[in-house]
PDB file of C-alpha atoms in Angstrom:
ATOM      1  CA  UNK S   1      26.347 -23.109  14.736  1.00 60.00           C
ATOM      2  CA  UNK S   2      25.832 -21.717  11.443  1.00 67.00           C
ATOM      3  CA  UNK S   3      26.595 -23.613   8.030  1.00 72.00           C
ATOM      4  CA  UNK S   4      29.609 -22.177   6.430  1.00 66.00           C
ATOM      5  CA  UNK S   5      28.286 -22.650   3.285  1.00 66.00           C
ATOM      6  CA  UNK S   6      24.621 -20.769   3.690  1.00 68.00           C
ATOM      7  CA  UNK S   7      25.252 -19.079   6.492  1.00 65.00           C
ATOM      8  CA  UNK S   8      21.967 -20.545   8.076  1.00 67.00           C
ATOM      9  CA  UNK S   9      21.645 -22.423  11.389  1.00 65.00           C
ATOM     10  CA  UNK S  10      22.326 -25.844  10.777  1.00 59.00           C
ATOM     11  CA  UNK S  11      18.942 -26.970  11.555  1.00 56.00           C
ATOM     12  CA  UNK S  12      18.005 -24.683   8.693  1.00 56.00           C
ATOM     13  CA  UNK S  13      20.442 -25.735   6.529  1.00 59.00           C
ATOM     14  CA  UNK S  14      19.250 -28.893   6.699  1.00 54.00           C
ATOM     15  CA  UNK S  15      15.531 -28.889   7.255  1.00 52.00           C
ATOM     16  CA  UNK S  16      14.826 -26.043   4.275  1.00 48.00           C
ATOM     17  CA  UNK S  17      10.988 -26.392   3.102  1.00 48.00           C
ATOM     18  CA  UNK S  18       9.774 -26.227  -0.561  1.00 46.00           C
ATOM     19  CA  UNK S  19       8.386 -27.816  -3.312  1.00 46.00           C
ATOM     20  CA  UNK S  20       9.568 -28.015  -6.988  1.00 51.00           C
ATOM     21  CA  UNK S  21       8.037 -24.198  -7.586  1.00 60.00           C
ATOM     22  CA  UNK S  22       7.832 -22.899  -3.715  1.00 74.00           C
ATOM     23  CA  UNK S  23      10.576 -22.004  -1.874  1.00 82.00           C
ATOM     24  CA  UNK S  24      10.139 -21.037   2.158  1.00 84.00           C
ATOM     25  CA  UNK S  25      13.014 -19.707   3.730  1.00 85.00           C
ATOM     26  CA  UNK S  26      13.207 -17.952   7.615  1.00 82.00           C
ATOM     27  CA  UNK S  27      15.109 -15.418   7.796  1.00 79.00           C
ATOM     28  CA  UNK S  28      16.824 -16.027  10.985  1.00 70.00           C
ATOM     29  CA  UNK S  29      18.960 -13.692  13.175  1.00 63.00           C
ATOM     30  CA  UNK S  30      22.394 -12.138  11.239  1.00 54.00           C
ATOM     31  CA  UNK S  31      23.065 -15.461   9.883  1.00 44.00           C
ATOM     32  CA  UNK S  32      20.358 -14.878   6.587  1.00 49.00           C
ATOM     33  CA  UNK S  33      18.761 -11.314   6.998  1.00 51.00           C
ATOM     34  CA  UNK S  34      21.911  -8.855   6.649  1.00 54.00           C
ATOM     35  CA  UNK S  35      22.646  -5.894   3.909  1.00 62.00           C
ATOM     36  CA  UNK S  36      24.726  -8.009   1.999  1.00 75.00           C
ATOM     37  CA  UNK S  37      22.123 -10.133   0.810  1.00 83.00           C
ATOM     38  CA  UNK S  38      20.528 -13.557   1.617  1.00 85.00           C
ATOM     39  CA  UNK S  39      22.131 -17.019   0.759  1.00 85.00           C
ATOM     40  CA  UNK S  40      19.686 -19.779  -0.273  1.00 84.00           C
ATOM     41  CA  UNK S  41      19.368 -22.613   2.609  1.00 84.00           C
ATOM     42  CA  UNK S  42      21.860 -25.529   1.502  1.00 82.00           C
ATOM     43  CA  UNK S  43      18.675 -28.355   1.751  1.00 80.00           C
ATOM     44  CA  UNK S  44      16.748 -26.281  -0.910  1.00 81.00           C
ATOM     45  CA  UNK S  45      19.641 -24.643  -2.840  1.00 82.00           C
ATOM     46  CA  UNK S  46      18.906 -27.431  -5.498  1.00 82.00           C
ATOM     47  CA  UNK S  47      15.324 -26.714  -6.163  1.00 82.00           C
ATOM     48  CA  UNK S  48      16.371 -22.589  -7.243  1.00 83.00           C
ATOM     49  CA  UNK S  49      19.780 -23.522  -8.939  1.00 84.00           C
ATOM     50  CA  UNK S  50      17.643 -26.120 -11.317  1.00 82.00           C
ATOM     51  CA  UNK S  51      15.062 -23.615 -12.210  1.00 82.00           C
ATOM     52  CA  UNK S  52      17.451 -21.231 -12.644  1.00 80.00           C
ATOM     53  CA  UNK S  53      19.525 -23.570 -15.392  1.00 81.00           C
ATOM     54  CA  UNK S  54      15.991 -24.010 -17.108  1.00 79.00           C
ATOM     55  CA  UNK S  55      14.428 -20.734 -17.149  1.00 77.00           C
ATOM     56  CA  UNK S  56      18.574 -19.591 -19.078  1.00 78.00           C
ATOM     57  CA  UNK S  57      18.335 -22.565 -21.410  1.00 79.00           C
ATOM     58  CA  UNK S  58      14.408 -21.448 -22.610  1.00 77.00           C
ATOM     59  CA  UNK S  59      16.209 -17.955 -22.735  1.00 76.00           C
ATOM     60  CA  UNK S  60      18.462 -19.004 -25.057  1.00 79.00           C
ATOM     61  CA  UNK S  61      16.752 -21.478 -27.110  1.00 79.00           C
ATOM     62  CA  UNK S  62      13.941 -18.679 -28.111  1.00 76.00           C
ATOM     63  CA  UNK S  63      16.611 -15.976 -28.446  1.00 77.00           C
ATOM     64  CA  UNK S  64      15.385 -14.137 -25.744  1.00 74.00           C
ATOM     65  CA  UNK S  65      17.878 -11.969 -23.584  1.00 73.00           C
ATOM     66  CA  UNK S  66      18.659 -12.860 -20.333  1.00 72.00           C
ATOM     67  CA  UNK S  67      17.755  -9.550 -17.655  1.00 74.00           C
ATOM     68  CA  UNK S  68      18.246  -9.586 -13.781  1.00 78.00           C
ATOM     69  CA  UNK S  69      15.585 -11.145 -11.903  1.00 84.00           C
ATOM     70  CA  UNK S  70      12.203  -9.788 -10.758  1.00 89.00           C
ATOM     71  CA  UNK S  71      10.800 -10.116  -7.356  1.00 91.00           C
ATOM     72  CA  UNK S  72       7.193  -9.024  -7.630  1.00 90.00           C
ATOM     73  CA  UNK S  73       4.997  -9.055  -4.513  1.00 91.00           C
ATOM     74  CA  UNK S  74       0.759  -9.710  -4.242  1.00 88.00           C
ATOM     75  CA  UNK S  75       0.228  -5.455  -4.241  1.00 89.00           C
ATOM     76  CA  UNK S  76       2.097  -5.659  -7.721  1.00 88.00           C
ATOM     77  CA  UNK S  77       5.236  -4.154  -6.257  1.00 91.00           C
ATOM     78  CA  UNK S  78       8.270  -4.990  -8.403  1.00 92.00           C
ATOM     79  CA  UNK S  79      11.986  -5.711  -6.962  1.00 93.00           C
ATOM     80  CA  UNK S  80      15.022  -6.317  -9.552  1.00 92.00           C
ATOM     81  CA  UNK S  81      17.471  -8.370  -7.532  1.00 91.00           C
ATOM     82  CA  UNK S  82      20.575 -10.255  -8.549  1.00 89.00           C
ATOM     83  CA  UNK S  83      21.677 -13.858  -8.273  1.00 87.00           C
ATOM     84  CA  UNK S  84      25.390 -15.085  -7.351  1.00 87.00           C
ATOM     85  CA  UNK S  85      25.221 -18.732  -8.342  1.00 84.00           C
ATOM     86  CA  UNK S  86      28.456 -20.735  -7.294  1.00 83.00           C
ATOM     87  CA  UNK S  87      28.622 -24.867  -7.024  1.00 81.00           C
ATOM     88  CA  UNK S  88      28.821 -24.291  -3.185  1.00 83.00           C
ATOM     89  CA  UNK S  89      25.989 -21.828  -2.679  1.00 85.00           C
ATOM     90  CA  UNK S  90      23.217 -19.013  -4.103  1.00 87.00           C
ATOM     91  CA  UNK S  91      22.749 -15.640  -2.768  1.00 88.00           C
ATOM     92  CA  UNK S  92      19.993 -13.191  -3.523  1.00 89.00           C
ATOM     93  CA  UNK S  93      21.438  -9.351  -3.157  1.00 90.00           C
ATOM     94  CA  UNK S  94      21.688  -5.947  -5.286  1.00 90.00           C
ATOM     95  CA  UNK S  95      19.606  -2.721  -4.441  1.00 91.00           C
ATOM     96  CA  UNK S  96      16.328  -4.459  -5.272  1.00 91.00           C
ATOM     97  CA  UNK S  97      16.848  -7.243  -2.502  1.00 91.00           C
ATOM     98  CA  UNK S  98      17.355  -4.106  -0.046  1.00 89.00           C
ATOM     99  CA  UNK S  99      14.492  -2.140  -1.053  1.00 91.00           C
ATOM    100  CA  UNK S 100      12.151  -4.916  -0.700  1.00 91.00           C
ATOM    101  CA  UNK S 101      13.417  -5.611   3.046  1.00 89.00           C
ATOM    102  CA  UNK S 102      12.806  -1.559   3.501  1.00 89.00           C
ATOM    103  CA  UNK S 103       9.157  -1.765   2.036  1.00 91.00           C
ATOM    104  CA  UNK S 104       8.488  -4.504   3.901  1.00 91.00           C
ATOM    105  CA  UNK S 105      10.282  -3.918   7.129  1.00 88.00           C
ATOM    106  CA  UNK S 106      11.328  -7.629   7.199  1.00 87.00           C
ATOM    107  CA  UNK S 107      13.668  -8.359  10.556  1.00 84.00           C
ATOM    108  CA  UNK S 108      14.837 -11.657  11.954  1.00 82.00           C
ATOM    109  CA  UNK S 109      11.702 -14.320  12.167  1.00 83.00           C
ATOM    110  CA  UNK S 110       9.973 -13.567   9.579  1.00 89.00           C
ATOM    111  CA  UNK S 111       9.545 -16.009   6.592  1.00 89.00           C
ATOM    112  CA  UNK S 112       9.705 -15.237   2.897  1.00 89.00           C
ATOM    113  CA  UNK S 113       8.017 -17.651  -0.168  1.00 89.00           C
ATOM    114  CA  UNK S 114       9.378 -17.399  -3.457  1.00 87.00           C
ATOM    115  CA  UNK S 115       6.837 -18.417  -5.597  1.00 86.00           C
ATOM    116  CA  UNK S 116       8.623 -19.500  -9.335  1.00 82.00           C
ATOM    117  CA  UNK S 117       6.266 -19.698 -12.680  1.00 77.00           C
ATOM    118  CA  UNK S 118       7.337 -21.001 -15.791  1.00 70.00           C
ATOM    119  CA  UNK S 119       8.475 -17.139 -17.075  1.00 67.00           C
ATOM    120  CA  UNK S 120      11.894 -15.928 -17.360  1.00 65.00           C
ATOM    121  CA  UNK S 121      13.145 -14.972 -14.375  1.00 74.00           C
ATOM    122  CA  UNK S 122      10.200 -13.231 -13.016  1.00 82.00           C
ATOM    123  CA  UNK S 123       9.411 -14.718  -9.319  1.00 86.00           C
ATOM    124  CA  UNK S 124       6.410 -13.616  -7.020  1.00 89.00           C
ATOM    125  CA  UNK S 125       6.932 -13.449  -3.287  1.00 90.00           C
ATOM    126  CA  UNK S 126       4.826 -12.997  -0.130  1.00 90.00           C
ATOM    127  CA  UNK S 127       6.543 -11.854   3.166  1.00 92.00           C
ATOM    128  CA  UNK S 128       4.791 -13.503   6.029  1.00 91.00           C
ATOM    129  CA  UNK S 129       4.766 -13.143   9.828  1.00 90.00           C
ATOM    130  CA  UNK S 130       3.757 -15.350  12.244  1.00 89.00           C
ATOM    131  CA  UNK S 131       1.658 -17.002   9.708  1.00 87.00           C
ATOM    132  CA  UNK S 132      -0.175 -13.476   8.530  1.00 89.00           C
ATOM    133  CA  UNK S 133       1.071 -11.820   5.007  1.00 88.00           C
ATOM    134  CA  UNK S 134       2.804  -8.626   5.394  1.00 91.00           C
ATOM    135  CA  UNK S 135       2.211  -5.411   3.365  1.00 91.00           C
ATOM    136  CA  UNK S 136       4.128  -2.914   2.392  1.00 92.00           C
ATOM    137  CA  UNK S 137       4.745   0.122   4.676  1.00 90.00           C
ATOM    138  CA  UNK S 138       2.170   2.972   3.899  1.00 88.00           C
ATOM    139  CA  UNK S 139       4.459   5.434   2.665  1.00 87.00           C
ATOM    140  CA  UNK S 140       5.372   3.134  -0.022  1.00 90.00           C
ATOM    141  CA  UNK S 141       1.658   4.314  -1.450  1.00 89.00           C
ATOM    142  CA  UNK S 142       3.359   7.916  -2.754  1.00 89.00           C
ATOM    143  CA  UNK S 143       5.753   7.097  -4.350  1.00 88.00           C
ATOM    144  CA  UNK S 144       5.823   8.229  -7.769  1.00 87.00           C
ATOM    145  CA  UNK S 145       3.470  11.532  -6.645  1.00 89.00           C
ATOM    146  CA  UNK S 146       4.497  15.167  -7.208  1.00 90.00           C
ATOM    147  CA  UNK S 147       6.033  16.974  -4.395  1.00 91.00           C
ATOM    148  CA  UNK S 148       2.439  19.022  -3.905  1.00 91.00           C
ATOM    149  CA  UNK S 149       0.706  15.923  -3.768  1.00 90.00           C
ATOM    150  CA  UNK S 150       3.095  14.543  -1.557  1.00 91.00           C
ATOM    151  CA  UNK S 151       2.230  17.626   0.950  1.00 91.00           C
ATOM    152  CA  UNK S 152      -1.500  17.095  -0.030  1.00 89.00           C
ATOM    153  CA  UNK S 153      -1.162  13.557   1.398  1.00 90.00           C
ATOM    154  CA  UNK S 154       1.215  14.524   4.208  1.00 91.00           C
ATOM    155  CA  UNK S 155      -1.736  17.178   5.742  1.00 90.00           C
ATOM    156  CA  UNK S 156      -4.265  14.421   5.508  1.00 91.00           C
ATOM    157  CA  UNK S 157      -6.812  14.626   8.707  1.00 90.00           C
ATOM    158  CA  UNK S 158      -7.287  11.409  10.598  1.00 91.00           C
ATOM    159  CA  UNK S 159     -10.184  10.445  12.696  1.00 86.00           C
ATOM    160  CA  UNK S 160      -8.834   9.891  16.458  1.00 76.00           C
ATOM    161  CA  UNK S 161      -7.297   6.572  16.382  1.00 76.00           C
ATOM    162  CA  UNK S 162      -7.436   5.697  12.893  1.00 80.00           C
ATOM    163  CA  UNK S 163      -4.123   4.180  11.388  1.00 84.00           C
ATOM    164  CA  UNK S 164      -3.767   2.969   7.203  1.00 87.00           C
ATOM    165  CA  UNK S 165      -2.001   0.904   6.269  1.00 90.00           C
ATOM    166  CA  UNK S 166      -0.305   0.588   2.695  1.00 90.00           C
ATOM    167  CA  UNK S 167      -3.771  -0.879   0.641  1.00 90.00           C
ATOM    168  CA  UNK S 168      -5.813   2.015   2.239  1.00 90.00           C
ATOM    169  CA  UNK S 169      -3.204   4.346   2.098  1.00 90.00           C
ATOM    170  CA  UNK S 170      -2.946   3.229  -1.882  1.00 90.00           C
ATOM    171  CA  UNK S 171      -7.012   3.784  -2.238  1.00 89.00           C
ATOM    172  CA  UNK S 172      -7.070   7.264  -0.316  1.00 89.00           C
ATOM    173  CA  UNK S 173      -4.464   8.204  -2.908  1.00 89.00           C
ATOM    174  CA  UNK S 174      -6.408   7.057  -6.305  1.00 87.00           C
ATOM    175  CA  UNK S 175      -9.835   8.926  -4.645  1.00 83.00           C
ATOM    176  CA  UNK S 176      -8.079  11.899  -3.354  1.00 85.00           C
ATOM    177  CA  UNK S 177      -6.927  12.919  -7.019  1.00 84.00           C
ATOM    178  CA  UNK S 178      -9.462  11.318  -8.815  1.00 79.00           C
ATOM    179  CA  UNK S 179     -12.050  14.579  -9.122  1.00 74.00           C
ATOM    180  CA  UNK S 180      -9.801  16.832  -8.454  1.00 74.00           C
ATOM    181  CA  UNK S 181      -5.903  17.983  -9.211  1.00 77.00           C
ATOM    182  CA  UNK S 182      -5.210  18.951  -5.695  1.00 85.00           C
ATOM    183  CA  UNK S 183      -8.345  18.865  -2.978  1.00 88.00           C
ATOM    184  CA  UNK S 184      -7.632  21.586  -0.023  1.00 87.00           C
ATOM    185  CA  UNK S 185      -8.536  18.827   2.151  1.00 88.00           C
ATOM    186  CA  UNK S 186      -8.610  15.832   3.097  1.00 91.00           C
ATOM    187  CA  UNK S 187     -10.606  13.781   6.033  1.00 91.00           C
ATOM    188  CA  UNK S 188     -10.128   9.772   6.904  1.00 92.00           C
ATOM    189  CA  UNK S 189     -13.054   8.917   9.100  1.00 90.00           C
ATOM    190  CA  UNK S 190     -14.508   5.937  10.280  1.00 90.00           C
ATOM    191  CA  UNK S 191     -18.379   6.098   9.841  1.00 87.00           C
ATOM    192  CA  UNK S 192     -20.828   6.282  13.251  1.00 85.00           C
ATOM    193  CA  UNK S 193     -24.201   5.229  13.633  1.00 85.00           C
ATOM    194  CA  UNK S 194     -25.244   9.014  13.495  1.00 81.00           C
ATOM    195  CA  UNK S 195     -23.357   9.608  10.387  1.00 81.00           C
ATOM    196  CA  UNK S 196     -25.314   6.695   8.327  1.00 80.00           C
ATOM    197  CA  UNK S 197     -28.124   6.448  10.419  1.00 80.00           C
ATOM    198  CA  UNK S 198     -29.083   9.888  11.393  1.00 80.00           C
ATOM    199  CA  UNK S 199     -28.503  11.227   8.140  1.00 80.00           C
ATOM    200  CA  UNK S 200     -25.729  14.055   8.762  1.00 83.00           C
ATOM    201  CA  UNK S 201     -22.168  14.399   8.671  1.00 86.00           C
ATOM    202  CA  UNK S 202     -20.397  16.189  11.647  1.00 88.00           C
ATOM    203  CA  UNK S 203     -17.179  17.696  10.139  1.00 88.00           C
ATOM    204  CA  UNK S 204     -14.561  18.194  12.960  1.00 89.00           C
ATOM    205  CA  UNK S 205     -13.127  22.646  13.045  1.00 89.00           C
ATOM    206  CA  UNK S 206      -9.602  21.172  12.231  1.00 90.00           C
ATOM    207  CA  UNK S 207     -11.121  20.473   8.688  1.00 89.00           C
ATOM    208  CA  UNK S 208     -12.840  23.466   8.498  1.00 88.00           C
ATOM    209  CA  UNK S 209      -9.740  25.611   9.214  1.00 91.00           C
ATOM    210  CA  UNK S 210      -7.522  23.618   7.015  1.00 90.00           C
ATOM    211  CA  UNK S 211      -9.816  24.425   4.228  1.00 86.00           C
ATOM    212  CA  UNK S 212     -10.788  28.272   5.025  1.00 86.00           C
ATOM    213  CA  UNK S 213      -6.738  28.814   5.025  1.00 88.00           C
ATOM    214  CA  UNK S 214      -7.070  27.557   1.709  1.00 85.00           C
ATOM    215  CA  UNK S 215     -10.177  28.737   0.323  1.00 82.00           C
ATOM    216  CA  UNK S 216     -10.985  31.666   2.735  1.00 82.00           C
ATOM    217  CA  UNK S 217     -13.737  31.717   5.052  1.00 83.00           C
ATOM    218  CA  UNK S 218     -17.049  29.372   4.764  1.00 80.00           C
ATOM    219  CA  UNK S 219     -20.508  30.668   5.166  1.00 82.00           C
ATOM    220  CA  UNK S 220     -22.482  30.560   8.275  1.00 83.00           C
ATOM    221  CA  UNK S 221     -24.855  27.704   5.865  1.00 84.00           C
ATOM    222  CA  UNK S 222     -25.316  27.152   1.959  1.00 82.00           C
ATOM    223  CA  UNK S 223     -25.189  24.223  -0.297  1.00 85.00           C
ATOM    224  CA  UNK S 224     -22.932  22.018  -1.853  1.00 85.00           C
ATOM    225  CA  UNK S 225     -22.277  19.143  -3.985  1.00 85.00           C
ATOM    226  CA  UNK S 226     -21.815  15.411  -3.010  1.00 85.00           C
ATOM    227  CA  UNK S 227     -20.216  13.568  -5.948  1.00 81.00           C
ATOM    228  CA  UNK S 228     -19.730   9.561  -6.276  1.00 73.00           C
ATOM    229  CA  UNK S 229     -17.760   7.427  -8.062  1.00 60.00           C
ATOM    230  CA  UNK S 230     -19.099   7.903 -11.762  1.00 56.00           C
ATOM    231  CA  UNK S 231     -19.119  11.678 -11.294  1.00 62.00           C
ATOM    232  CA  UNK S 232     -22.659  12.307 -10.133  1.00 68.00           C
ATOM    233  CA  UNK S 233     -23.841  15.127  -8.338  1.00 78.00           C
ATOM    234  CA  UNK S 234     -26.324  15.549  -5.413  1.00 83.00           C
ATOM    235  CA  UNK S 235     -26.574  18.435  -4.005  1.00 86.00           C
ATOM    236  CA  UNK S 236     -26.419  18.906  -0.446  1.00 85.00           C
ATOM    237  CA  UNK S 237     -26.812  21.529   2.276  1.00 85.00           C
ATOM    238  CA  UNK S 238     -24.653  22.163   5.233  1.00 86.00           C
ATOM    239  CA  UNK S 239     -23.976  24.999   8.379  1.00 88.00           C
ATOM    240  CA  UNK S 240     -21.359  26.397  10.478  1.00 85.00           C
ATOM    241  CA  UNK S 241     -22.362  25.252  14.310  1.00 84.00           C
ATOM    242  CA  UNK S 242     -21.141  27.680  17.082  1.00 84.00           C
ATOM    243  CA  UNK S 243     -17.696  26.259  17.358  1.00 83.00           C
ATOM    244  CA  UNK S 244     -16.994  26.005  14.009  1.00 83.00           C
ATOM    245  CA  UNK S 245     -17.394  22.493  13.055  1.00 85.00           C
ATOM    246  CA  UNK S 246     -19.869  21.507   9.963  1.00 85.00           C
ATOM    247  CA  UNK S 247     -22.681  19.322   9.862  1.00 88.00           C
ATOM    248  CA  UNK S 248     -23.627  18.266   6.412  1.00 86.00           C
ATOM    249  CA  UNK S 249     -27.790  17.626   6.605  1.00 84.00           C
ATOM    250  CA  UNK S 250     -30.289  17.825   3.761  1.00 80.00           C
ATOM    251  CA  UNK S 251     -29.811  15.150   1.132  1.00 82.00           C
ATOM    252  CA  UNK S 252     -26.677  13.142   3.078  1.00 82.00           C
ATOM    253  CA  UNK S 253     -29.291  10.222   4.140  1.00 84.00           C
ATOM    254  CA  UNK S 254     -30.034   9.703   0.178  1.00 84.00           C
ATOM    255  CA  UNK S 255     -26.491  10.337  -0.619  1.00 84.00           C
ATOM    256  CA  UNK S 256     -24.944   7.330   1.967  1.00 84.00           C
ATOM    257  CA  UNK S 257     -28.121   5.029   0.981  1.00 84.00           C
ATOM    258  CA  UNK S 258     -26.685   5.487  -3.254  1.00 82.00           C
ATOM    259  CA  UNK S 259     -22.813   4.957  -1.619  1.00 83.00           C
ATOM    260  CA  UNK S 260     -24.195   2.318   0.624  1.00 87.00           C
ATOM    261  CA  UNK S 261     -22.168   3.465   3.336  1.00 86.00           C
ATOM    262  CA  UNK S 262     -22.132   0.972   6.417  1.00 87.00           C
ATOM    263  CA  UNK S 263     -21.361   2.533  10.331  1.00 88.00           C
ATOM    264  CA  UNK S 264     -17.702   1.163  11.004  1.00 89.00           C
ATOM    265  CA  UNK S 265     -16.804   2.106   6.702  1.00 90.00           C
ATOM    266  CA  UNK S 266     -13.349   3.711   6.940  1.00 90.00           C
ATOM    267  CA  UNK S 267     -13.582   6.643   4.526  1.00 90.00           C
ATOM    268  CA  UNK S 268     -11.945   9.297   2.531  1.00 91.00           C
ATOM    269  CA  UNK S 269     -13.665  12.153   2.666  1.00 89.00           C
ATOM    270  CA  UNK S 270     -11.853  15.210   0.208  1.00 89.00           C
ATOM    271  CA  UNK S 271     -13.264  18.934  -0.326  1.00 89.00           C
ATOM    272  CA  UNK S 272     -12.553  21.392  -2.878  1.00 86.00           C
ATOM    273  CA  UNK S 273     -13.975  24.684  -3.892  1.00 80.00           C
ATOM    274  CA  UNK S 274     -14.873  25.759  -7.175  1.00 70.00           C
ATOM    275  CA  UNK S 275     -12.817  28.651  -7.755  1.00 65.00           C
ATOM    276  CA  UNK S 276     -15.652  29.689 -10.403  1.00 61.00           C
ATOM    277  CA  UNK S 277     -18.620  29.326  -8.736  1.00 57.00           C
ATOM    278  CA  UNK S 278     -17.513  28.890  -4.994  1.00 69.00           C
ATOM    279  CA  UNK S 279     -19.434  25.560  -4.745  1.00 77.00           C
ATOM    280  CA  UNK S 280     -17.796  23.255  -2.296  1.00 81.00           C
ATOM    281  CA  UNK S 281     -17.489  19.910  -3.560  1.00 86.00           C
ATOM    282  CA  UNK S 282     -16.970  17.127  -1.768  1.00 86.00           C
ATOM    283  CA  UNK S 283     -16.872  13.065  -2.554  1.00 87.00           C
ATOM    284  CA  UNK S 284     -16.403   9.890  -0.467  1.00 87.00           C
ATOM    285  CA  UNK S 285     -14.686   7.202  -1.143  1.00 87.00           C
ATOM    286  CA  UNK S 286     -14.975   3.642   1.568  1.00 88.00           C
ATOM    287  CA  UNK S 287     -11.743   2.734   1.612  1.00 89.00           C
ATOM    288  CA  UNK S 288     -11.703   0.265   4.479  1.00 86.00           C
TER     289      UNK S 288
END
């Protein structure tokens, strides 16, 4: 049976957890988690409705206008949502509450904590499942990127069996454009023993032909640069094996030991050519 009121199983209804400034609500089955919106468990109703009636009476006591509510999630993520408060129940619904179930893929069974500071309607929430803190779904990470680095993004090379998810997706993003505009490449691999230990860097042919569509063809050998985080250069050598893959060699063992890259370091590894001199330049970034 479902409460009429909250539309929650009546266990829920009854049982809701929270303190003064945490709210914990499961969103069970099509009783809670449906388009419409989500009404506020009838044992913990109170708790929201009072800080509600505060947070609009230190609105208008400081002359301070009174907006639609903001959800804002750990990764910094905000959600404007709406409130229908009645003396029977509270709903939380409006295009926000929607797109924060999409980012988050949130179904049936999993549990969301409204978190309420003394600020004016401005709430922070975690989405949890089976006790572990969602994140956001990684193509949340683009949004707000040009349609060319969209595409830049969307060609990204992937080490067999490696999967981001939104934070790693989000640091790929800030390295990949960080140097450079657009890179004509880019290569998530997870770091072997020969890579850091050895002291070269086998790059797989799919890279190499993504970039020579780009750039033209590569050079049987030559040099390029290796760039870090505050924009300094090492230079490097590297050479075309038989079946076109790369191995970057002479100066990669000082280059990983100034990175301090570790075997099992998920990286970002982006290439661009320098239209003006033809130097390849590539940089690393750990990003897992």
């Amino acid at each position: 049976m479902a409460c009429p009121v909250c539309k929650h199983p009546i266990a829920i209804c009854r049982d809701g957890q929270g303190a003064a400034r945490d709210l914990r609500i499961k969103m069970t089955g099509h009783y809670c988690y449906f388009w419409d919106g989500m009404y506020i468990p009838c044992a913990i109703r109170h708790v929201l409705a009072a800080y509600i009636e505060h947070e609009e009476y230190e609105a208008t006591r400081q002359n301070m206008k009174i907006w639609d509510p903001v959800m804002v999630t750990r990764e910094g993520i905000q959600f404007e949502v709406k409130f229908e408060c009645t003396e029977t129940a509270i709903k939380i619904y409006g295009p926000g509450w929607n797109d924060l179930n999409d980012t988050y893929a949130v179904s049936p069974g999993y549990v969301i904590h409204i978190y309420m500071p003394p600020s004016v309607f401005t709430f922070f929430v975690d989405i949890e499942r089976d006790g572990i803190v969602q994140v956001p779904l990684p193509y949340i990470a683009m949004e707000g990127l040009s349609i060319e680095k969209r595409q830049c993004i969307d060609e990204c090379i992937y080490t067999r069996g490696q999967r981001l998810e939104y934070p790693e997706m989000k640091r790929m993003i800030k390295c990949a454009f960080s140097f450079s505009r657009l890179p004509c490449c880019i290569f998530v691999h997870k770091l072997s023993t020969c890579d850091v230990e050895g002291g070269y860097l086998r790059i797989p042919k799919r890279v190499i032909h993504q970039i020579e569509n780009k750039t033209g063809p590569l050079q049987g050998e030559g040099t390029l640069l290796l760039l870090d985080g505050r924009h300094t250069q090492m230079e490097s050598t590297f050479k075309k094996t038989h079946d076109d893959r790369m191995v970057i060699h002479g100066g990669f063992r000082a280059y990983a030991n100034t990175m301090r890259l570790n075997v099992d370091d998920v990286v970002a590894i982006c290439f661009e050519t320098d239209d003006d001199t033809s130097t390849m330049k590539v940089w690393i970034t750990i990003i897992a």
